[in-house]
mmCIF file of C-alpha atoms in Angstrom:
data_model
loop_
_atom_site.group_PDB
_atom_site.id
_atom_site.type_symbol
_atom_site.label_atom_id
_atom_site.label_comp_id
_atom_site.label_asym_id
_atom_site.label_seq_id
_atom_site.Cartn_x
_atom_site.Cartn_y
_atom_site.Cartn_z
ATOM 1 C CA MET E 1 116.036 169.328 140.118
ATOM 2 C CA ILE E 2 114.004 166.865 142.210
ATOM 3 C CA THR E 3 115.243 163.463 144.114
ATOM 4 C CA LEU E 4 112.775 161.189 144.464
ATOM 5 C CA THR E 5 112.803 157.208 145.586
ATOM 6 C CA THR E 6 112.380 154.797 142.804
ATOM 7 C CA GLU E 7 109.169 153.585 144.721
ATOM 8 C CA GLU E 8 107.969 157.250 145.601
ATOM 9 C CA ALA E 9 108.338 157.713 141.222
ATOM 10 C CA GLY E 10 106.529 154.624 140.414
ATOM 11 C CA LYS E 11 103.636 155.335 142.405
ATOM 12 C CA ALA E 12 103.279 158.897 141.010
ATOM 13 C CA PHE E 13 104.359 157.728 137.685
ATOM 14 C CA ALA E 14 102.149 160.497 136.014
ATOM 15 C CA LYS E 15 102.871 163.258 138.341
ATOM 16 C CA THR E 16 106.273 162.459 137.861
ATOM 17 C CA ILE E 17 105.818 162.632 133.980
ATOM 18 C CA ASP E 18 103.985 166.127 134.551
ATOM 19 C CA ARG E 19 106.819 167.591 136.433
ATOM 20 C CA VAL E 20 109.373 166.553 134.059
ATOM 21 C CA VAL E 21 106.848 167.511 131.063
ATOM 22 C CA VAL E 22 104.638 170.766 131.958
ATOM 23 C CA ASP E 23 107.041 172.166 134.941
ATOM 24 C CA HIS E 24 110.274 171.365 132.627
ATOM 25 C CA ASP E 25 111.860 169.866 136.171
ATOM 26 C CA ARG E 26 114.767 166.929 135.962
ATOM 27 C CA VAL E 27 113.685 164.049 138.534
ATOM 28 C CA VAL E 28 116.652 162.060 140.125
ATOM 29 C CA LEU E 29 115.809 158.455 141.013
ATOM 30 C CA GLU E 30 117.706 157.262 144.085
ATOM 31 C CA ASP E 31 117.228 153.461 145.415
ATOM 32 C CA GLU E 32 118.597 152.491 148.713
ATOM 33 C CA GLY E 33 119.831 156.771 148.940
ATOM 34 C CA LYS E 34 121.932 156.415 145.720
ATOM 35 C CA PRO E 35 121.255 158.168 141.871
ATOM 36 C CA VAL E 36 120.799 155.827 139.868
ATOM 37 C CA ALA E 37 118.653 157.345 137.035
ATOM 38 C CA ALA E 38 116.998 160.338 135.903
ATOM 39 C CA ILE E 39 114.149 161.416 134.376
ATOM 40 C CA ILE E 40 114.568 164.445 131.348
ATOM 41 C CA SER E 41 112.686 166.124 129.085
ATOM 42 C CA ILE E 42 112.706 165.251 125.533
ATOM 43 C CA GLU E 43 114.248 168.513 124.653
ATOM 44 C CA ASP E 44 116.976 168.185 127.558
ATOM 45 C CA LEU E 45 117.416 164.662 125.726
ATOM 46 C CA GLN E 46 118.316 166.122 122.261
ATOM 47 C CA LEU E 47 120.271 168.832 124.058
ATOM 48 C CA LEU E 48 122.666 166.212 125.432
ATOM 49 C CA GLU E 49 122.989 164.425 122.201
ATOM 50 C CA ARG E 50 123.539 167.458 120.276
ATOM 51 C CA LEU E 51 126.265 168.278 122.832
ATOM 52 C CA GLU E 52 127.764 164.380 122.893
ATOM 53 C CA ASP E 53 128.336 164.681 119.218
ATOM 54 C CA ARG E 54 129.880 167.824 119.548
ATOM 55 C CA VAL E 55 132.391 166.515 121.937
ATOM 56 C CA LEU E 56 133.364 163.697 119.284
ATOM 57 C CA VAL E 57 134.085 165.113 116.726
ATOM 58 C CA GLU E 58 136.048 167.184 118.383
ATOM 59 C CA MET E 59 137.983 164.036 119.518
ATOM 60 C CA VAL E 60 137.772 162.753 116.235
ATOM 61 C CA ARG E 61 139.725 165.763 115.067
ATOM 62 C CA GLU E 62 142.020 166.182 117.392
ATOM 63 C CA ARG E 63 143.063 162.447 117.093
ATOM 64 C CA ASP E 64 143.183 162.993 113.324
ATOM 65 C CA ALA E 65 145.631 165.866 113.577
ATOM 66 C CA GLU E 66 148.272 163.925 115.946
ATOM 67 C CA PRO E 67 151.084 163.550 113.803
ATOM 68 C CA ASP E 68 151.237 159.773 114.168
ATOM 69 C CA ALA E 69 148.075 158.725 113.852
ATOM 70 C CA LYS E 70 148.002 155.704 110.637
ATOM 71 C CA GLU E 71 144.519 155.949 109.684
ATOM 72 C CA ARG E 72 141.388 158.265 110.063
ATOM 73 C CA ILE E 73 138.539 156.937 112.590
ATOM 74 C CA LYS E 74 135.389 157.471 110.894
ATOM 75 C CA PHE E 75 132.692 159.360 113.168
ATOM 76 C CA GLU E 76 130.450 156.963 112.955
ATOM 77 C CA ASP E 77 132.186 154.266 114.382
ATOM 78 C CA ILE E 78 133.063 155.870 117.471
ATOM 79 C CA LEU E 79 129.771 157.001 118.559
ATOM 80 C CA ARG E 80 128.790 153.779 117.687
ATOM 81 C CA GLU E 81 131.537 152.588 120.324
ATOM 82 C CA SER E 82 130.868 155.740 122.598
ATOM 83 C CA ARG E 83 127.049 154.635 123.215
ATOM 84 C CA GLY E 84 128.136 150.665 123.009
ATOM 85 C CA LYS E 85 126.353 149.579 120.372
#
């Protein structure tokens, strides 16, 4: 994992993207010494989304299995809510 300031990444944007795409690095962007964002490959993003979906499915199953669950919650609703949409 590489850490760059937002200014450094901006000045060398093409090189930063190459490090992610070609070298498979993950880049953490810092502003005023604090991490504020990350640049990852599309493969890493897709993996992260699959893992999130698995966690959400398990949360729905656990909630639906609770004896006092009054109604089932749709997975799509939880997914939408978790992603802030």
